[in-house]
Amino acid sequence: MVASGTFGYGEEYADFLDLTQLGAVVVKGISLAPRPGNPPPRLVETAAGMINAIGLENVGVDVFLESKLPYLRDRHVPVIVNIFGNTLEEYAELAARLDGVPGIVALEINISCPNVKSGGMIFGTDPAMAARVVDAVRRSTTLPLITKLTPNVTHIGEIARAAVGAGSDMLSCINTVAAMAVDIFTRRPKLANIFGGLSGPAVKPIALRCTYEVLQAVDCPVIGIGGIATATDALEFLLLGARAVQVGTANFIQPAVTAEILRGMELFLRVQKLQSVEEYIGTLDRQCLFPFAEIACGMTDLP
Amino acid sequence: MVASGTFGYGEEYADFLDLTQLGAVVVKGISLAPRPGNPPPRLVETAAGMINAIGLENVGVDVFLESKLPYLRDRHVPVIVNIFGNTLEEYAELAARLDGVPGIVALEINISCPNVKSGGMIFGTDPAMAARVVDAVRRSTTLPLITKLTPNVTHIGEIARAAVGAGSDMLSCINTVAAMAVDIFTRRPKLANIFGGLSGPAVKPIALRCTYEVLQAVDCPVIGIGGIATATDALEFLLLGARAVQVGTANFIQPAVTAEILRGMELFLRVQKLQSVEEYIGTLDRQCLFPFAEIACGMTDLP
Amino acid sequence: MSKFLEEALILEQREVAQQTYRLRLRAGRMAEAACAGQFFMLQVREGMDPLLRRPFSFHRIHPGEGNIEVLYRVVGRGTWWLSRCAPQTRLNLLGPLGNGFQLPRNAGSPVAIVAGGIGIAPLCELIHRLLASRGTLEARDIHLFYGARSAGELLPESDLEDLGISVYRGTDDGSLGYDGFVTDLFRKTAEEKHIKPSVLYACGPLAMQYHVARWALEHRVPSQLSLESLMACGIGACLGCALPASAPAGSTADHYVHVCKDGPIFGAESIQWHKIQTHGAPPPIFLYS
Amino acid sequence: MSKFLEEALILEQREVAQQTYRLRLRAGRMAEAACAGQFFMLQVREGMDPLLRRPFSFHRIHPGEGNIEVLYRVVGRGTWWLSRCAPQTRLNLLGPLGNGFQLPRNAGSPVAIVAGGIGIAPLCELIHRLLASRGTLEARDIHLFYGARSAGELLPESDLEDLGISVYRGTDDGSLGYDGFVTDLFRKTAEEKHIKPSVLYACGPLAMQYHVARWALEHRVPSQLSLESLMACGIGACLGCALPASAPAGSTADHYVHVCKDGPIFGAESIQWHKIQTHGAPPPIFLYS
Ligand SMILES: Cc1cc2nc3c(=O)[nH]c(=O)nc-3n(C[C@H](O)[C@H](O)[C@H](O)COP(=O)(O)OP(=O)(O)OC[C@H]3O[C@@H](n4cnc5c(N)ncnc54)[C@H](O)[C@@H]3O)c2cc1C
Ligand SMILES: Cc1cc2nc3c(=O)[nH]c(=O)nc-3n(C[C@H](O)[C@H](O)[C@H](O)COP(=O)(O)OP(=O)(O)OC[C@H]3O[C@@H](n4cnc5c(N)ncnc54)[C@H](O)[C@@H]3O)c2cc1C
Ligand SMILES: Cc1cc2nc3c(=O)[nH]c(=O)nc-3n(C[C@H](O)[C@H](O)[C@H](O)COP(=O)(O)O)c2cc1C
Ligand SMILES: Cc1cc2nc3c(=O)[nH]c(=O)nc-3n(C[C@H](O)[C@H](O)[C@H](O)COP(=O)(O)O)c2cc1C
Ligand code: FES
Ligand code: FES
């Protein structure tokens, strides 16, 4: 899968990969009305990562259904719509509008975007609020629901439990990590929005920890997101127990990266003599071993 | 300043720099009794960062006072002792033991280490608990107190306010970010402790955001920590309003990095025609400008 | 126009002006497909430092020889690593991207081009295309106004003057040619010499582009300004490269164009210049510390 | 013994066995100061990818020529970048670090050396030092047991046999020499040939070291085992490179030694082998994807 906000509406990547290979395309977050997004600058590169403050720029649900969705539907690419509202009512109305639309296989509820003033993070950082959003959406649609969690909380497991309790079928984590950057010469923030969300390889260790905590807290399927750029990265999340992964920032650097990851995972399964990825998912043994040096010599028969 | 846990007890770096250049050395976290630390593996490298799970290995306060402190004291290097306890009583007793010891200029209360089972993070993630620790220490010593905050919370500003309310003279942030890493081949965690703390350049954007939030929440002096490896990095924290910074992980890569940072900062101040760093601290203008392209041509007279 | 990835090979790299390098790359497919004014995203170094690709214009396109040229200035980490690449290094390109320059319809009337600093990069290919398709127009009716902060940052004479076009040089510090901003040089010269361009092309810092845009709007001359923004993807996916734009008719909401897919070439009228606040850039020395 | 930073220059880099490279570095100060068995921390590449330095042993030390040699195997990101460095590349070294091997006091009795895979690296310098200081001992009384997973991973014959020492080779897969683990080769040969070493030196994977350690303890032979751990600083500051160790007398608490400052050379008795659980390493192919 590809992560919301990093793959546009799919079309942008058609020159680089066969979109039908993808498990699903999670499209850029959609709101009821179109949103212009934040003023620029909206991006800044950081060590092994980037901060974005796009501000959920999107064409609105009407234009999406009319002119964006058909492209993916015509190519039989399953679409997961990432939804976002300023109020509970907006979430509910949006979910209702998308209910039963052919081509859409699930909704991903974005309660965790740090880049907008109202809504977003506030819903995502409080278990009770998270539950109310999920509940409102749940009542408005029969589509499977994925709740996308933010890492910017003390106990991500609590939010996870609240979302599942309110009817979320799955969870995805993580959204970006709240961050900022400043320019020492102009003495100003590097983003017009001051704050933004950190993504990319830098956040993978945090995303793995969050995914692990969420998997300990709930029983539902979890989708791993955060810093995935190689098959190895993807397999790490699956090893923890994530049933699927989404690739975000890496798409910008290697537009064909998802195809490469799929190839790499197949190779891995073959080398490891596994029939399917199911046999691998969640097989983490919590006991750690000394991870090195055996490469020099085949011995592994320690006491 | 150099950050706790990354500079040993100072001696380790004497071959590489003149320790008297440093504002202060924050020594490795000290507990009442010696602690052996976690079993290995304790380290793993990640993209532009590293995760550690040392488990607060330390010689204990007695050995510290006897055989570690004198080295720094004899060289007139101001010492800040990073303290850590399993219980409120341990914190208090430790603070009492260090009170009035020549050479020690302040205590840094570590309520935020994610690598130990008891104490640590629990104290650091709840405002009321944080306040109780600070209060206990405050009653046991006349030394200036610095409370070191964890980024692994929903609202770091609340913890900051609680610590200051309980008598902390200063705050330092951030400690490491909770993280994990796994090995896809052995299907095991890469750290014996499973979880560890992420540090290094990867976390700088998070540290800047936390520092900014803390500065908005409280009025006391704040020390910036997290991913600092160059003069530019250090100046970013000062620009936000931090009165000092600590350098951690970068010491491992360039043992003389603190001297280089000091040189770089002096050069910067000279180029910017500033008399002292005081004139620079906290001069952030929150309004963002387009940060680029002017380099090509000297024009800056836009409407 | 489809975009693709191509593994290019560095054939040559030379410092042609202060902190300014010209890179020749073997990239056959790209050379075949690219138009003047388009750009590509370059991975300047293997690995994760730096993480993102960097956008660069096609400075020259040689489909015959299967190679392209890039002219770039070292301004930060990415361009610094790039400047240290030796011949034979492989670099991954993603392109060609963006809309490119349109050649004027009426080939008979003069053309004005304003270049600020490294903004000269895409304009060189444009000049060659203009010359190739100029019809009845004389070479000297192509007027290039070329300024930089200082003499050392200007490309050498021969590269441009030899083409027979009219070149007017200036520097902000007066160290070469006109003493002042290139937009003032342009404004004055256009007035004195009664130059009435059919199209006004420009590339350079946003502050310069603002003045160029104002002139174009005042004089009702169609303009094609090559603009910049910070980019992550270059293909319209991240929505990071926004610039404030005039809203569609009937709307008062904020509106943004995206430099990578709607541009990088824009007409002066499509940008809301008053919403762009720029400032000077840092002295490069600190960027690599 | 003071440690320092030195900017070294790659003089030569050659693949000498499968995935195994020998690097010759000009590093005059380091060559002057280093002892056999010590190591240094190498920044394998400029920038932040990878972030940390990597520890490497001194494979050969040539104070006269002002250079050192490194023998390394490509096992991950860091060593892979290193293997791609061309001559004249500059690399920053931090060293010399650690305690180094002690030469035997009684120069008269034979010495045994067990090398597993890339563990041969520091032992080569040791062998040269032993030869230089051997006094009445004959070269062939230095017994080297050298094993690897497969023939292709062993260093070429000439490098070792030409020295006149007794070399016994083996491979886990039987593709060359003794068919089995090098520790079994050592155990059997020592028994058959009644080799009673005055000191047992070893370097190799921890699983191998465990068997060597057991033999040394059983036979009450003093041992000097060069051990590894993951390192961040190399100078005793991060406390990351811990290995479980026998507690000081009277204590029952967990106790750890730190490979970088207490080692890397340890006696068999100082490590709590039963607390170390190792496992096989990944097939290198995946490490660079
Ligand atoms: C369509 C387009 C075409 C371009 N063509 C050329 C060209 O032909 N030659 C050339 O030298 N430069 C060109 N640029 C600018 C070039 O992309 C930047 O100079 C480069 O990305 C800076 O990377 P860096 O890592 O060296 O700098 P960084 O370390 O990323 O940043 C250093 C400075 O450069 C600024 N910067 C970063 N990215 C950009 C960007 N995309 N555009 C403008 N400034 C930026 C930063 O804000 C900062 O002030 C073009 C930009 C665009 C958008
Ligand atoms: C004192 C000492 C001396 C050494 N001397 C040599 C030498 O002369 N030649 C040589 O080839 N290697 C030597 N090593 C091992 C060498 O440091 C590692 O192979 C190297 O750090 C791996 O880096 P990487 O980036 O390629 O691998 P990574 O991508 O970091 O990791 C790949 C694999 O190597 C393991 N690894 C990482 N760091 C170490 C480490 N410090 N020690 C052991 N395994 C590690 C990882 O756990 C992983 O399984 C020595 C190690 C120590 C501690
Ligand atoms: C430019 C950009 C835009 C994003 N937009 C959205 C969005 O609209 N909705 C959402 O839920 N997440 C959004 N995200 C977050 C990503 O979906 C993903 O959770 C995050 O980037 C972490 O994954 P990564 O490290 O692989 O990029 C965006 C991320 C980036 C970088
Ligand atoms: C190996 C290691 C050990 C650490 N030990 C301590 C400690 O004992 N007490 C403490 O408060 N922080 C400790 N820290 C956290 C650092 O002091 C610092 O807060 C953190 O690493 C972020 O800064 P950096 O990115 O510059 O490393 C440790 C960090 C590392 C990497
Ligand atoms: S750079 Fe990503 S949309 Fe333009
Ligand atoms: S590597 Fe840091 S203490 Fe040994």
mmCIF file of N, CA and C in Angstrom, chain B residues 46-48 230-232 235 264-265 267-269 271-272 287-303, chain C residues 48 73 75 116-118 149 172 181-183 205-208 210-211 228-230 243 276-282 285-286 289:
data_model
loop_
_atom_site.group_PDB
_atom_site.id
_atom_site.type_symbol
_atom_site.label_atom_id
_atom_site.label_comp_id
_atom_site.label_asym_id
_atom_site.label_seq_id
_atom_site.Cartn_x
_atom_site.Cartn_y
_atom_site.Cartn_z
ATOM 1 N N THR B 46 20.504 3.551 13.543
ATOM 2 C CA THR B 46 19.336 3.721 12.670
ATOM 3 C C THR B 46 19.635 4.878 11.712
ATOM 4 N N ALA B 47 18.704 5.189 10.847
ATOM 5 C CA ALA B 47 18.938 6.258 9.880
ATOM 6 C C ALA B 47 19.197 7.568 10.609
ATOM 7 N N ALA B 48 20.411 8.104 10.454
ATOM 8 C CA ALA B 48 20.823 9.354 11.087
ATOM 9 C C ALA B 48 20.579 9.373 12.589
ATOM 10 N N THR B 230 26.434 20.343 15.006
ATOM 11 C CA THR B 230 27.165 21.468 14.410
ATOM 12 C C THR B 230 26.773 22.759 15.115
ATOM 13 N N ALA B 231 27.547 23.820 14.816
ATOM 14 C CA ALA B 231 27.214 25.128 15.371
ATOM 15 C C ALA B 231 25.819 25.552 14.913
ATOM 16 N N THR B 232 25.485 25.242 13.678
ATOM 17 C CA THR B 232 24.157 25.587 13.160
ATOM 18 C C THR B 232 23.065 24.944 14.011
ATOM 19 N N LEU B 235 22.806 26.712 17.313
ATOM 20 C CA LEU B 235 22.220 28.046 17.171
ATOM 21 C C LEU B 235 20.706 27.975 16.970
ATOM 22 N N GLY B 264 32.542 27.433 15.826
ATOM 23 C CA GLY B 264 31.559 27.804 14.804
ATOM 24 C C GLY B 264 30.616 28.887 15.291
ATOM 25 N N MET B 265 30.219 28.793 16.552
ATOM 26 C CA MET B 265 29.300 29.790 17.088
ATOM 27 C C MET B 265 29.973 31.150 17.187
ATOM 28 N N LEU B 267 32.381 32.252 15.286
ATOM 29 C CA LEU B 267 32.457 32.754 13.917
ATOM 30 C C LEU B 267 31.113 33.343 13.495
ATOM 31 N N PHE B 268 30.063 32.638 13.802
ATOM 32 C CA PHE B 268 28.717 33.097 13.436
ATOM 33 C C PHE B 268 28.422 34.453 14.072
ATOM 34 N N LEU B 269 28.711 34.553 15.360
ATOM 35 C CA LEU B 269 28.431 35.812 16.049
ATOM 36 C C LEU B 269 29.227 36.951 15.429
ATOM 37 N N VAL B 271 30.383 37.137 12.288
ATOM 38 C CA VAL B 271 29.823 37.447 10.968
ATOM 39 C C VAL B 271 28.511 38.216 11.105
ATOM 40 N N GLN B 272 27.738 37.872 12.109
ATOM 41 C CA GLN B 272 26.447 38.533 12.316
ATOM 42 C C GLN B 272 26.599 39.822 13.141
ATOM 43 N N GLN B 287 7.166 34.876 12.029
ATOM 44 C CA GLN B 287 6.676 34.934 10.660
ATOM 45 C C GLN B 287 7.694 34.357 9.687
ATOM 46 N N CYS B 288 7.219 33.456 8.878
ATOM 47 C CA CYS B 288 8.100 32.758 7.946
ATOM 48 C C CYS B 288 8.221 33.523 6.637
ATOM 49 N N LEU B 289 9.368 33.418 5.999
ATOM 50 C CA LEU B 289 9.567 34.013 4.685
ATOM 51 C C LEU B 289 9.962 32.920 3.706
ATOM 52 N N PHE B 290 9.889 33.223 2.441
ATOM 53 C CA PHE B 290 10.396 32.266 1.451
ATOM 54 C C PHE B 290 11.893 32.140 1.631
ATOM 55 N N PRO B 291 12.360 30.953 1.853
ATOM 56 C CA PRO B 291 13.728 30.837 2.325
ATOM 57 C C PRO B 291 14.757 30.705 1.237
ATOM 58 N N PHE B 292 14.422 30.861 0.001
ATOM 59 C CA PHE B 292 15.416 30.426 -0.984
ATOM 60 C C PHE B 292 15.584 31.403 -2.129
ATOM 61 N N ALA B 293 16.468 31.045 -2.967
ATOM 62 C CA ALA B 293 16.638 31.652 -4.271
ATOM 63 C C ALA B 293 17.359 32.997 -4.224
ATOM 64 N N GLU B 294 17.261 33.735 -3.145
ATOM 65 C CA GLU B 294 17.892 35.054 -3.122
ATOM 66 C C GLU B 294 19.393 34.938 -3.253
ATOM 67 N N ILE B 295 19.893 33.765 -2.926
ATOM 68 C CA ILE B 295 21.325 33.561 -3.027
ATOM 69 C C ILE B 295 21.821 33.856 -4.438
ATOM 70 N N ALA B 296 20.944 33.671 -5.408
ATOM 71 C CA ALA B 296 21.362 33.843 -6.789
ATOM 72 C C ALA B 296 21.573 35.305 -7.140
ATOM 73 N N CYS B 297 21.031 36.174 -6.389
ATOM 74 C CA CYS B 297 21.004 37.580 -6.762
ATOM 75 C C CYS B 297 20.672 38.356 -5.487
ATOM 76 N N GLY B 298 21.342 39.473 -5.281
ATOM 77 C CA GLY B 298 21.241 40.118 -3.983
ATOM 78 C C GLY B 298 19.933 40.781 -3.607
ATOM 79 N N MET B 299 18.931 40.705 -4.445
ATOM 80 C CA MET B 299 17.712 41.471 -4.201
ATOM 81 C C MET B 299 16.893 40.988 -3.028
ATOM 82 N N THR B 300 16.503 41.936 -2.205
ATOM 83 C CA THR B 300 15.684 41.517 -1.078
ATOM 84 C C THR B 300 14.566 42.519 -0.825
ATOM 85 N N ASP B 301 14.364 43.411 -1.772
ATOM 86 C CA ASP B 301 13.403 44.494 -1.541
ATOM 87 C C ASP B 301 12.021 44.179 -2.100
ATOM 88 N N LEU B 302 11.418 43.156 -1.603
ATOM 89 C CA LEU B 302 10.078 42.813 -2.068
ATOM 90 C C LEU B 302 9.044 43.687 -1.360
ATOM 91 N N PRO B 303 7.839 43.763 -1.887
ATOM 92 C CA PRO B 303 6.769 44.578 -1.288
ATOM 93 C C PRO B 303 6.532 44.199 0.170
ATOM 94 N N MET C 48 21.201 8.028 2.212
ATOM 95 C CA MET C 48 20.137 8.854 2.777
ATOM 96 C C MET C 48 20.572 10.258 3.158
ATOM 97 N N ARG C 73 24.609 26.193 -8.928
ATOM 98 C CA ARG C 73 25.386 26.916 -7.921
ATOM 99 C C ARG C 73 25.337 26.143 -6.606
ATOM 100 N N VAL C 75 24.778 25.929 -3.040
ATOM 101 C CA VAL C 75 24.095 26.738 -2.024
ATOM 102 C C VAL C 75 23.843 25.971 -0.741
ATOM 103 N N GLY C 116 18.741 36.306 -13.551
ATOM 104 C CA GLY C 116 19.383 36.709 -12.301
ATOM 105 C C GLY C 116 20.192 35.554 -11.747
ATOM 106 N N GLY C 117 21.496 35.756 -11.659
ATOM 107 C CA GLY C 117 22.356 34.732 -11.055
ATOM 108 C C GLY C 117 22.271 33.405 -11.774
ATOM 109 N N ILE C 118 22.058 32.369 -10.980
ATOM 110 C CA ILE C 118 22.018 31.024 -11.541
ATOM 111 C C ILE C 118 20.771 30.840 -12.412
ATOM 112 N N ARG C 149 25.171 39.013 -8.306
ATOM 113 C CA ARG C 149 25.603 39.869 -7.211
ATOM 114 C C ARG C 149 26.951 40.501 -7.494
ATOM 115 N N ASP C 172 25.133 43.604 -8.917
ATOM 116 C CA ASP C 172 24.586 44.354 -7.783
ATOM 117 C C ASP C 172 25.651 45.243 -7.153
ATOM 118 N N PHE C 181 20.664 46.484 -9.749
ATOM 119 C CA PHE C 181 19.885 45.275 -9.997
ATOM 120 C C PHE C 181 19.588 45.098 -11.483
ATOM 121 N N VAL C 182 19.541 43.864 -11.901
ATOM 122 C CA VAL C 182 19.343 43.564 -13.315
ATOM 123 C C VAL C 182 17.965 44.023 -13.788
ATOM 124 N N THR C 183 17.000 44.094 -12.884
ATOM 125 C CA THR C 183 15.668 44.549 -13.291
ATOM 126 C C THR C 183 15.684 46.043 -13.615
ATOM 127 N N PRO C 205 15.914 34.835 -8.852
ATOM 128 C CA PRO C 205 15.308 34.845 -7.524
ATOM 129 C C PRO C 205 13.904 35.456 -7.549
ATOM 130 N N LEU C 206 13.088 35.055 -6.618
ATOM 131 C CA LEU C 206 11.701 35.524 -6.607
ATOM 132 C C LEU C 206 11.602 37.041 -6.514
ATOM 133 N N ALA C 207 12.529 37.644 -5.775
ATOM 134 C CA ALA C 207 12.488 39.097 -5.640
ATOM 135 C C ALA C 207 12.669 39.753 -7.007
ATOM 136 N N MET C 208 13.552 39.190 -7.804
ATOM 137 C CA MET C 208 13.762 39.687 -9.161
ATOM 138 C C MET C 208 12.517 39.448 -10.017
ATOM 139 N N TYR C 210 9.564 39.247 -9.167
ATOM 140 C CA TYR C 210 8.487 40.159 -8.824
ATOM 141 C C TYR C 210 8.586 41.447 -9.645
ATOM 142 N N HIS C 211 9.793 41.979 -9.745
ATOM 143 C CA HIS C 211 9.975 43.215 -10.520
ATOM 144 C C HIS C 211 9.739 42.990 -12.003
ATOM 145 N N GLU C 228 10.648 29.048 -8.758
ATOM 146 C CA GLU C 228 11.143 27.955 -7.926
ATOM 147 C C GLU C 228 10.291 27.792 -6.690
ATOM 148 N N SER C 229 10.328 26.609 -6.140
ATOM 149 C CA SER C 229 9.786 26.383 -4.819
ATOM 150 C C SER C 229 10.527 25.180 -4.262
ATOM 151 N N LEU C 230 10.346 24.909 -2.990
ATOM 152 C CA LEU C 230 10.974 23.709 -2.427
ATOM 153 C C LEU C 230 10.185 22.501 -2.889
ATOM 154 N N LEU C 243 2.885 27.744 -4.672
ATOM 155 C CA LEU C 243 3.080 29.195 -4.655
ATOM 156 C C LEU C 243 1.689 29.836 -4.658
ATOM 157 N N ILE C 276 4.141 36.682 -1.358
ATOM 158 C CA ILE C 276 5.454 36.042 -1.260
ATOM 159 C C ILE C 276 6.419 36.987 -0.580
ATOM 160 N N GLN C 277 6.899 36.581 0.556
ATOM 161 C CA GLN C 277 7.897 37.409 1.227
ATOM 162 C C GLN C 277 9.219 36.665 1.256
ATOM 163 N N THR C 278 10.194 37.253 0.609
ATOM 164 C CA THR C 278 11.470 36.548 0.505
ATOM 165 C C THR C 278 12.507 37.241 1.372
ATOM 166 N N HIS C 279 13.654 36.670 1.389
ATOM 167 C CA HIS C 279 14.760 37.292 2.105
ATOM 168 C C HIS C 279 16.067 36.738 1.586
ATOM 169 N N GLY C 280 17.124 37.383 1.983
ATOM 170 C CA GLY C 280 18.453 36.977 1.528
ATOM 171 C C GLY C 280 18.828 35.603 2.061
ATOM 172 N N ALA C 281 19.716 34.971 1.380
ATOM 173 C CA ALA C 281 20.129 33.630 1.773
ATOM 174 C C ALA C 281 21.402 33.680 2.614
ATOM 175 N N PRO C 282 21.647 32.620 3.339
ATOM 176 C CA PRO C 282 22.811 32.568 4.217
ATOM 177 C C PRO C 282 24.111 32.533 3.433
ATOM 178 N N ILE C 285 29.181 29.482 3.578
ATOM 179 C CA ILE C 285 30.174 28.904 4.479
ATOM 180 C C ILE C 285 29.540 28.081 5.596
ATOM 181 N N PHE C 286 28.384 28.514 6.094
ATOM 182 C CA PHE C 286 27.830 27.833 7.248
ATOM 183 C C PHE C 286 27.039 26.588 6.899
ATOM 184 N N SER C 289 28.916 23.194 7.616
ATOM 185 C CA SER C 289 29.631 22.962 8.873
ATOM 186 C C SER C 289 29.000 21.811 9.640
#
